[in-house]
């Protein structure tokens, strides 16, 4: 292990940053009950799901995490989480996933991450050398947090497709796609390629190739309506009509979303829904990650007819402190998708923090929109 690369690595950490841990108080989460509704009449926006955040993520090798901690303990703590393989999460009952994708049309950009040169490490990375192949790659942070249960998008989609084929009555999966191209301006770190017109076309093509018959597109939802927003406000399709299907949502800043929809008015011909303000005629899904400060806003969006993704925890803070404030707000907001890193407890933290809905469920009818004895089944 050489001191020079480690010092460069440490300098890079300060340019990434994560929010620091703050003091929090503990709150209990309680579900409420709601009204009877036939299972075949439940609309897509009338449900609530627990999903995973950075669903593909494996743990960082312990040696690399130790080095990270030397330079930035908050960063190291915030990255110190991992997930089950995608199919295990789906089998457990999660119905929303998140994938971070990097554009790599020629292959090899992420085959030798900087952090891997600080070893030796005991953890595997790319024993089959698939990172040298062309196509989108799936990892959290290049050169630092790069271990993944499915290193290529193709492999991730293959796992999702196979599970879906084996479980054709599953409620629709909502998968958020996070296009990553942030440059970490440090020696030895790979600058990601920007998402160009070719990148967006390639991404849609890869999604379609791998999951063509499973995908519900904006065109499918818009139907005969003039705009997508008009369609969803008139009423989303029923959950039953979407069983066995997959919905992709582009989780990106407005500028990137507008790049994606350029020359595709009303998302015509596009695969993914986009996160645009509710004033847009293409609005349908909204990403609002802070359910505490944005509680009333999320409730308003949900009550109007939009589908919202929020987060129950961030940067391992809630698991370490045992604080349920954010989780309680996420559930009570009515957000249809609640992303978490803790659908299972992390026993290392000595708290009981775990993200579940009423009756320890991972999906259910939405209390904000429905009432009494509504039961969502598979």
GROMACS .gro file of C-alpha atoms in nm:
model
  378
    1UNK     CA    1   0.000   0.000   0.000
    2UNK     CA    2   0.160   0.324  -0.115
    3UNK     CA    3   0.127   0.654   0.073
    4UNK     CA    4   0.109   0.871  -0.242
    5UNK     CA    5  -0.210   0.714  -0.387
    6UNK     CA    6  -0.369   0.713  -0.043
    7UNK     CA    7  -0.306   1.087   0.001
    8UNK     CA    8  -0.456   1.156  -0.343
    9UNK     CA    9  -0.749   0.940  -0.249
   10UNK     CA   10  -0.800   1.131   0.075
   11UNK     CA   11  -0.795   1.466  -0.104
   12UNK     CA   12  -1.068   1.344  -0.336
   13UNK     CA   13  -1.296   1.254  -0.050
   14UNK     CA   14  -1.335   1.615   0.058
   15UNK     CA   15  -1.472   1.702  -0.286
   16UNK     CA   16  -1.751   1.443  -0.260
   17UNK     CA   17  -1.901   1.510   0.081
   18UNK     CA   18  -2.215   1.386   0.252
   19UNK     CA   19  -2.444   1.560   0.499
   20UNK     CA   20  -2.315   1.529   0.854
   21UNK     CA   21  -2.498   1.342   1.125
   22UNK     CA   22  -2.725   1.552   1.342
   23UNK     CA   23  -2.890   1.490   1.676
   24UNK     CA   24  -3.235   1.339   1.635
   25UNK     CA   25  -3.515   1.218   1.859
   26UNK     CA   26  -3.695   0.887   1.853
   27UNK     CA   27  -4.055   0.850   1.734
   28UNK     CA   28  -4.275   0.546   1.693
   29UNK     CA   29  -4.435   0.460   1.359
   30UNK     CA   30  -4.796   0.353   1.363
   31UNK     CA   31  -5.011   0.264   1.065
   32UNK     CA   32  -5.375   0.358   1.046
   33UNK     CA   33  -5.657   0.155   0.901
   34UNK     CA   34  -5.863   0.237   0.602
   35UNK     CA   35  -6.210   0.155   0.380
   36UNK     CA   36  -6.294  -0.156   0.181
   37UNK     CA   37  -6.211  -0.161  -0.188
   38UNK     CA   38  -6.207  -0.460  -0.427
   39UNK     CA   39  -5.854  -0.567  -0.508
   40UNK     CA   40  -5.916  -0.537  -0.883
   41UNK     CA   41  -6.022  -0.170  -0.846
   42UNK     CA   42  -5.706  -0.041  -0.675
   43UNK     CA   43  -5.529   0.215  -0.895
   44UNK     CA   44  -5.151   0.235  -0.926
   45UNK     CA   45  -5.131   0.561  -0.733
   46UNK     CA   46  -5.342   0.417  -0.449
   47UNK     CA   47  -5.068   0.189  -0.319
   48UNK     CA   48  -4.760   0.238  -0.103
   49UNK     CA   49  -4.436   0.044  -0.148
   50UNK     CA   50  -4.107   0.004   0.031
   51UNK     CA   51  -3.815   0.008  -0.211
   52UNK     CA   52  -3.440   0.007  -0.182
   53UNK     CA   53  -3.201   0.295  -0.245
   54UNK     CA   54  -2.894   0.215  -0.457
   55UNK     CA   55  -3.037  -0.136  -0.480
   56UNK     CA   56  -2.732  -0.287  -0.652
   57UNK     CA   57  -2.480  -0.184  -0.386
   58UNK     CA   58  -2.239  -0.426  -0.222
   59UNK     CA   59  -2.039  -0.331   0.085
   60UNK     CA   60  -1.713  -0.142   0.039
   61UNK     CA   61  -1.411  -0.360   0.114
   62UNK     CA   62  -1.318  -0.319   0.481
   63UNK     CA   63  -0.964  -0.205   0.402
   64UNK     CA   64  -1.085   0.065   0.164
   65UNK     CA   65  -1.351   0.173   0.413
   66UNK     CA   66  -1.079   0.206   0.678
   67UNK     CA   67  -0.882   0.436   0.446
   68UNK     CA   68  -1.195   0.641   0.374
   69UNK     CA   69  -1.256   0.679   0.746
   70UNK     CA   70  -0.906   0.817   0.802
   71UNK     CA   71  -0.980   1.111   0.573
   72UNK     CA   72  -1.354   1.167   0.620
   73UNK     CA   73  -1.538   0.970   0.887
   74UNK     CA   74  -1.879   1.111   0.786
   75UNK     CA   75  -1.828   1.003   0.426
   76UNK     CA   76  -1.716   0.657   0.533
   77UNK     CA   77  -2.016   0.619   0.764
   78UNK     CA   78  -2.254   0.738   0.493
   79UNK     CA   79  -2.126   0.479   0.247
   80UNK     CA   80  -2.116   0.191   0.495
   81UNK     CA   81  -2.429   0.004   0.387
   82UNK     CA   82  -2.511  -0.267   0.138
   83UNK     CA   83  -2.801  -0.462  -0.007
   84UNK     CA   84  -2.909  -0.814  -0.086
   85UNK     CA   85  -2.888  -0.922  -0.452
   86UNK     CA   86  -3.174  -0.780  -0.657
   87UNK     CA   87  -3.367  -1.106  -0.684
   88UNK     CA   88  -3.342  -1.160  -0.310
   89UNK     CA   89  -3.487  -0.814  -0.250
   90UNK     CA   90  -3.774  -0.884  -0.487
   91UNK     CA   91  -3.836  -1.222  -0.327
   92UNK     CA   92  -3.846  -1.052   0.012
   93UNK     CA   93  -4.128  -0.825  -0.110
   94UNK     CA   94  -3.962  -0.504  -0.226
   95UNK     CA   95  -4.136  -0.366  -0.534
   96UNK     CA   96  -3.919  -0.066  -0.611
   97UNK     CA   97  -3.551  -0.058  -0.700
   98UNK     CA   98  -3.296   0.210  -0.788
   99UNK     CA   99  -3.013   0.172  -1.038
  100UNK     CA  100  -2.724   0.417  -1.091
  101UNK     CA  101  -2.603   0.398  -1.452
  102UNK     CA  102  -2.281   0.516  -1.616
  103UNK     CA  103  -2.246   0.550  -1.992
  104UNK     CA  104  -1.959   0.334  -2.123
  105UNK     CA  105  -2.014   0.273  -2.496
  106UNK     CA  106  -1.670   0.130  -2.563
  107UNK     CA  107  -1.619  -0.052  -2.234
  108UNK     CA  108  -1.333  -0.042  -1.987
  109UNK     CA  109  -1.387   0.298  -1.824
  110UNK     CA  110  -1.450   0.143  -1.482
  111UNK     CA  111  -1.255  -0.181  -1.512
  112UNK     CA  112  -0.969  -0.063  -1.287
  113UNK     CA  113  -1.110   0.174  -1.021
  114UNK     CA  114  -0.857   0.389  -0.836
  115UNK     CA  115  -0.962   0.254  -0.498
  116UNK     CA  116  -0.880  -0.103  -0.601
  117UNK     CA  117  -0.513  -0.003  -0.628
  118UNK     CA  118  -0.495   0.077  -0.258
  119UNK     CA  119  -0.525  -0.290  -0.158
  120UNK     CA  120  -0.464  -0.575  -0.140
  121UNK     CA  121  -0.833  -0.639  -0.075
  122UNK     CA  122  -1.016  -0.956   0.014
  123UNK     CA  123  -1.339  -0.859  -0.163
  124UNK     CA  124  -1.408  -0.949  -0.524
  125UNK     CA  125  -1.477  -0.686  -0.788
  126UNK     CA  126  -1.483  -0.797  -1.150
  127UNK     CA  127  -1.343  -1.147  -1.166
  128UNK     CA  128  -1.512  -1.212  -1.503
  129UNK     CA  129  -1.384  -0.882  -1.650
  130UNK     CA  130  -1.729  -0.782  -1.773
  131UNK     CA  131  -1.646  -0.417  -1.703
  132UNK     CA  132  -1.434  -0.427  -2.018
  133UNK     CA  133  -1.746  -0.491  -2.225
  134UNK     CA  134  -1.936  -0.208  -2.390
  135UNK     CA  135  -2.263  -0.093  -2.235
  136UNK     CA  136  -2.396   0.085  -1.928
  137UNK     CA  137  -2.233   0.010  -1.594
  138UNK     CA  138  -2.406   0.006  -1.255
  139UNK     CA  139  -2.215   0.135  -0.952
  140UNK     CA  140  -2.253   0.403  -0.686
  141UNK     CA  141  -1.941   0.623  -0.698
  142UNK     CA  142  -1.666   0.564  -0.951
  143UNK     CA  143  -1.326   0.474  -0.807
  144UNK     CA  144  -1.455   0.462  -0.447
  145UNK     CA  145  -1.787   0.281  -0.405
  146UNK     CA  146  -1.779   0.056  -0.709
  147UNK     CA  147  -1.875  -0.294  -0.590
  148UNK     CA  148  -2.214  -0.403  -0.726
  149UNK     CA  149  -2.432  -0.714  -0.735
  150UNK     CA  150  -2.475  -0.650  -1.108
  151UNK     CA  151  -2.192  -0.448  -1.257
  152UNK     CA  152  -2.362  -0.401  -1.593
  153UNK     CA  153  -2.712  -0.273  -1.659
  154UNK     CA  154  -2.770  -0.572  -1.882
  155UNK     CA  155  -2.700  -0.808  -1.593
  156UNK     CA  156  -2.929  -0.614  -1.357
  157UNK     CA  157  -3.213  -0.618  -1.609
  158UNK     CA  158  -3.163  -0.986  -1.677
  159UNK     CA  159  -3.206  -1.063  -1.306
  160UNK     CA  160  -3.520  -0.848  -1.285
  161UNK     CA  161  -3.665  -1.006  -1.601
  162UNK     CA  162  -3.601  -1.360  -1.482
  163UNK     CA  163  -3.763  -1.293  -1.145
  164UNK     CA  164  -4.062  -1.127  -1.310
  165UNK     CA  165  -4.110  -1.421  -1.544
  166UNK     CA  166  -4.111  -1.655  -1.248
  167UNK     CA  167  -4.359  -1.435  -1.058
  168UNK     CA  168  -4.597  -1.305  -1.327
  169UNK     CA  169  -4.865  -1.188  -1.080
  170UNK     CA  170  -4.637  -0.942  -0.901
  171UNK     CA  171  -4.763  -0.587  -0.863
  172UNK     CA  172  -4.579  -0.350  -1.101
  173UNK     CA  173  -4.217  -0.278  -1.019
  174UNK     CA  174  -4.117   0.088  -1.011
  175UNK     CA  175  -3.749   0.126  -1.096
  176UNK     CA  176  -3.580   0.464  -1.071
  177UNK     CA  177  -3.282   0.522  -1.299
  178UNK     CA  178  -3.012   0.763  -1.184
  179UNK     CA  179  -2.780   0.872  -1.471
  180UNK     CA  180  -2.437   0.936  -1.319
  181UNK     CA  181  -2.184   1.170  -1.480
  182UNK     CA  182  -2.044   1.373  -1.190
  183UNK     CA  183  -1.674   1.437  -1.233
  184UNK     CA  184  -1.451   1.393  -0.926
  185UNK     CA  185  -1.165   1.622  -1.017
  186UNK     CA  186  -0.877   1.424  -0.870
  187UNK     CA  187  -0.575   1.253  -1.022
  188UNK     CA  188  -0.647   0.890  -1.102
  189UNK     CA  189  -1.026   0.922  -1.094
  190UNK     CA  190  -1.219   0.836  -1.410
  191UNK     CA  191  -1.426   1.129  -1.545
  192UNK     CA  192  -1.764   0.984  -1.646
  193UNK     CA  193  -1.903   1.048  -1.992
  194UNK     CA  194  -2.189   1.296  -2.009
  195UNK     CA  195  -2.535   1.177  -2.105
  196UNK     CA  196  -2.555   1.283  -2.468
  197UNK     CA  197  -2.832   1.222  -2.723
  198UNK     CA  198  -2.658   0.894  -2.812
  199UNK     CA  199  -2.647   0.795  -2.445
  200UNK     CA  200  -3.021   0.847  -2.397
  201UNK     CA  201  -3.099   0.653  -2.714
  202UNK     CA  202  -2.869   0.371  -2.604
  203UNK     CA  203  -3.024   0.360  -2.259
  204UNK     CA  204  -3.378   0.332  -2.396
  205UNK     CA  205  -3.261   0.066  -2.641
  206UNK     CA  206  -3.098  -0.144  -2.369
  207UNK     CA  207  -3.404  -0.124  -2.145
  208UNK     CA  208  -3.629  -0.224  -2.434
  209UNK     CA  209  -3.406  -0.507  -2.548
  210UNK     CA  210  -3.390  -0.665  -2.205
  211UNK     CA  211  -3.746  -0.605  -2.080
  212UNK     CA  212  -3.954  -0.521  -2.387
  213UNK     CA  213  -4.276  -0.707  -2.304
  214UNK     CA  214  -4.261  -0.608  -1.938
  215UNK     CA  215  -4.226  -0.232  -1.977
  216UNK     CA  216  -4.510   0.016  -1.925
  217UNK     CA  217  -4.417   0.330  -2.119
  218UNK     CA  218  -4.547   0.688  -2.104
  219UNK     CA  219  -4.725   0.618  -2.434
  220UNK     CA  220  -4.911   0.330  -2.269
  221UNK     CA  221  -5.031   0.548  -1.984
  222UNK     CA  222  -5.113   0.854  -2.195
  223UNK     CA  223  -5.334   0.650  -2.428
  224UNK     CA  224  -5.584   0.871  -2.610
  225UNK     CA  225  -5.532   1.171  -2.382
  226UNK     CA  226  -5.362   1.481  -2.515
  227UNK     CA  227  -5.095   1.486  -2.243
  228UNK     CA  228  -4.951   1.246  -1.988
  229UNK     CA  229  -5.050   1.473  -1.700
  230UNK     CA  230  -5.410   1.488  -1.827
  231UNK     CA  231  -5.416   1.109  -1.841
  232UNK     CA  232  -5.287   1.041  -1.490
  233UNK     CA  233  -5.509   1.307  -1.334
  234UNK     CA  234  -5.806   1.137  -1.500
  235UNK     CA  235  -5.695   0.816  -1.327
  236UNK     CA  236  -5.401   0.578  -1.330
  237UNK     CA  237  -5.455   0.221  -1.453
  238UNK     CA  238  -5.545  -0.045  -1.198
  239UNK     CA  239  -5.274  -0.246  -1.028
  240UNK     CA  240  -5.433  -0.564  -1.164
  241UNK     CA  241  -5.395  -0.442  -1.523
  242UNK     CA  242  -5.023  -0.384  -1.463
  243UNK     CA  243  -4.931  -0.709  -1.289
  244UNK     CA  244  -4.605  -0.853  -1.418
  245UNK     CA  245  -4.499  -0.514  -1.554
  246UNK     CA  246  -4.208  -0.277  -1.491
  247UNK     CA  247  -4.213   0.104  -1.489
  248UNK     CA  248  -3.890   0.302  -1.530
  249UNK     CA  249  -3.858   0.655  -1.390
  250UNK     CA  250  -3.567   0.884  -1.474
  251UNK     CA  251  -3.440   1.024  -1.143
  252UNK     CA  252  -3.245   1.322  -1.270
  253UNK     CA  253  -3.232   1.702  -1.239
  254UNK     CA  254  -3.480   1.893  -1.452
  255UNK     CA  255  -3.212   1.987  -1.706
  256UNK     CA  256  -3.127   1.622  -1.772
  257UNK     CA  257  -3.493   1.527  -1.790
  258UNK     CA  258  -3.551   1.796  -2.050
  259UNK     CA  259  -3.255   1.665  -2.249
  260UNK     CA  260  -3.413   1.321  -2.242
  261UNK     CA  261  -3.751   1.445  -2.369
  262UNK     CA  262  -3.605   1.672  -2.638
  263UNK     CA  263  -3.758   1.587  -2.978
  264UNK     CA  264  -3.999   1.353  -2.797
  265UNK     CA  265  -4.301   1.573  -2.720
  266UNK     CA  266  -4.513   1.432  -2.438
  267UNK     CA  267  -4.247   1.157  -2.406
  268UNK     CA  268  -4.366   1.000  -2.730
  269UNK     CA  269  -4.153   0.695  -2.802
  270UNK     CA  270  -3.961   0.720  -2.476
  271UNK     CA  271  -3.925   0.434  -2.229
  272UNK     CA  272  -3.889   0.621  -1.899
  273UNK     CA  273  -4.116   0.859  -1.715
  274UNK     CA  274  -3.944   1.178  -1.597
  275UNK     CA  275  -3.927   1.382  -1.279
  276UNK     CA  276  -4.062   1.717  -1.398
  277UNK     CA  277  -4.249   1.982  -1.197
  278UNK     CA  278  -4.622   1.927  -1.168
  279UNK     CA  279  -4.685   2.227  -1.393
  280UNK     CA  280  -4.539   2.032  -1.686
  281UNK     CA  281  -4.775   1.851  -1.922
  282UNK     CA  282  -4.538   1.553  -1.891
  283UNK     CA  283  -4.554   1.540  -1.509
  284UNK     CA  284  -4.658   1.211  -1.351
  285UNK     CA  285  -4.384   1.091  -1.113
  286UNK     CA  286  -4.213   1.325  -0.865
  287UNK     CA  287  -3.895   1.261  -0.666
  288UNK     CA  288  -3.919   1.445  -0.332
  289UNK     CA  289  -3.660   1.298  -0.100
  290UNK     CA  290  -3.718   1.489   0.224
  291UNK     CA  291  -4.055   1.388   0.373
  292UNK     CA  292  -4.001   1.596   0.686
  293UNK     CA  293  -3.957   1.944   0.540
  294UNK     CA  294  -4.174   1.862   0.236
  295UNK     CA  295  -4.449   1.672   0.415
  296UNK     CA  296  -4.736   1.899   0.309
  297UNK     CA  297  -4.601   1.928  -0.045
  298UNK     CA  298  -4.587   1.550  -0.085
  299UNK     CA  299  -4.937   1.512   0.055
  300UNK     CA  300  -5.063   1.769  -0.196
  301UNK     CA  301  -4.895   1.592  -0.488
  302UNK     CA  302  -5.033   1.253  -0.384
  303UNK     CA  303  -5.383   1.387  -0.325
  304UNK     CA  304  -5.379   1.551  -0.670
  305UNK     CA  305  -5.291   1.223  -0.844
  306UNK     CA  306  -4.913   1.221  -0.885
  307UNK     CA  307  -4.691   0.931  -0.777
  308UNK     CA  308  -4.411   1.036  -0.540
  309UNK     CA  309  -4.086   0.868  -0.440
  310UNK     CA  310  -3.934   0.978  -0.108
  311UNK     CA  311  -3.673   0.843   0.134
  312UNK     CA  312  -3.707   0.709   0.488
  313UNK     CA  313  -3.337   0.743   0.572
  314UNK     CA  314  -3.013   0.884   0.438
  315UNK     CA  315  -2.641   0.824   0.481
  316UNK     CA  316  -2.699   0.559   0.753
  317UNK     CA  317  -2.797   0.830   1.004
  318UNK     CA  318  -3.134   0.686   1.105
  319UNK     CA  319  -2.999   0.336   1.151
  320UNK     CA  320  -2.716   0.460   1.373
  321UNK     CA  321  -2.939   0.684   1.587
  322UNK     CA  322  -3.257   0.476   1.583
  323UNK     CA  323  -3.454   0.787   1.487
  324UNK     CA  324  -3.790   0.713   1.317
  325UNK     CA  325  -3.891   1.075   1.252
  326UNK     CA  326  -3.817   1.066   0.881
  327UNK     CA  327  -3.969   0.721   0.839
  328UNK     CA  328  -4.290   0.828   1.010
  329UNK     CA  329  -4.311   1.136   0.789
  330UNK     CA  330  -4.251   0.930   0.475
  331UNK     CA  331  -4.534   0.692   0.559
  332UNK     CA  332  -4.774   0.964   0.667
  333UNK     CA  333  -4.698   1.173   0.357
  334UNK     CA  334  -4.871   0.913   0.141
  335UNK     CA  335  -4.571   0.893  -0.091
  336UNK     CA  336  -4.628   0.581  -0.297
  337UNK     CA  337  -4.262   0.474  -0.300
  338UNK     CA  338  -4.049   0.493   0.014
  339UNK     CA  339  -3.684   0.416  -0.053
  340UNK     CA  340  -3.456   0.287   0.221
  341UNK     CA  341  -3.127   0.116   0.293
  342UNK     CA  342  -3.287  -0.063   0.589
  343UNK     CA  343  -3.571  -0.293   0.490
  344UNK     CA  344  -3.372  -0.519   0.722
  345UNK     CA  345  -3.203  -0.403   1.042
  346UNK     CA  346  -2.828  -0.346   1.048
  347UNK     CA  347  -2.743  -0.513   1.378
  348UNK     CA  348  -2.401  -0.346   1.386
  349UNK     CA  349  -2.563  -0.017   1.486
  350UNK     CA  350  -2.731  -0.142   1.802
  351UNK     CA  351  -3.072   0.008   1.715
  352UNK     CA  352  -3.398  -0.145   1.597
  353UNK     CA  353  -3.433   0.083   1.296
  354UNK     CA  354  -3.610  -0.103   1.017
  355UNK     CA  355  -3.840   0.025   0.742
  356UNK     CA  356  -4.171  -0.156   0.718
  357UNK     CA  357  -4.533  -0.053   0.669
  358UNK     CA  358  -4.828  -0.147   0.888
  359UNK     CA  359  -4.835  -0.516   0.985
  360UNK     CA  360  -4.467  -0.541   0.885
  361UNK     CA  361  -4.563  -0.529   0.518
  362UNK     CA  362  -4.351  -0.403   0.227
  363UNK     CA  363  -4.647  -0.300   0.011
  364UNK     CA  364  -5.007  -0.209   0.090
  365UNK     CA  365  -5.297   0.022   0.005
  366UNK     CA  366  -5.223   0.390   0.056
  367UNK     CA  367  -5.377   0.529   0.376
  368UNK     CA  368  -5.386   0.883   0.242
  369UNK     CA  369  -5.608   0.784  -0.053
  370UNK     CA  370  -5.796   0.478   0.068
  371UNK     CA  371  -5.960   0.363   0.380
  372UNK     CA  372  -6.058   0.075   0.602
  373UNK     CA  373  -6.013  -0.283   0.486
  374UNK     CA  374  -5.840  -0.238   0.151
  375UNK     CA  375  -5.587  -0.519   0.107
  376UNK     CA  376  -5.329  -0.535  -0.171
  377UNK     CA  377  -5.230  -0.892  -0.254
  378UNK     CA  378  -5.008  -1.083  -0.493
   0.00000   0.00000   0.00000
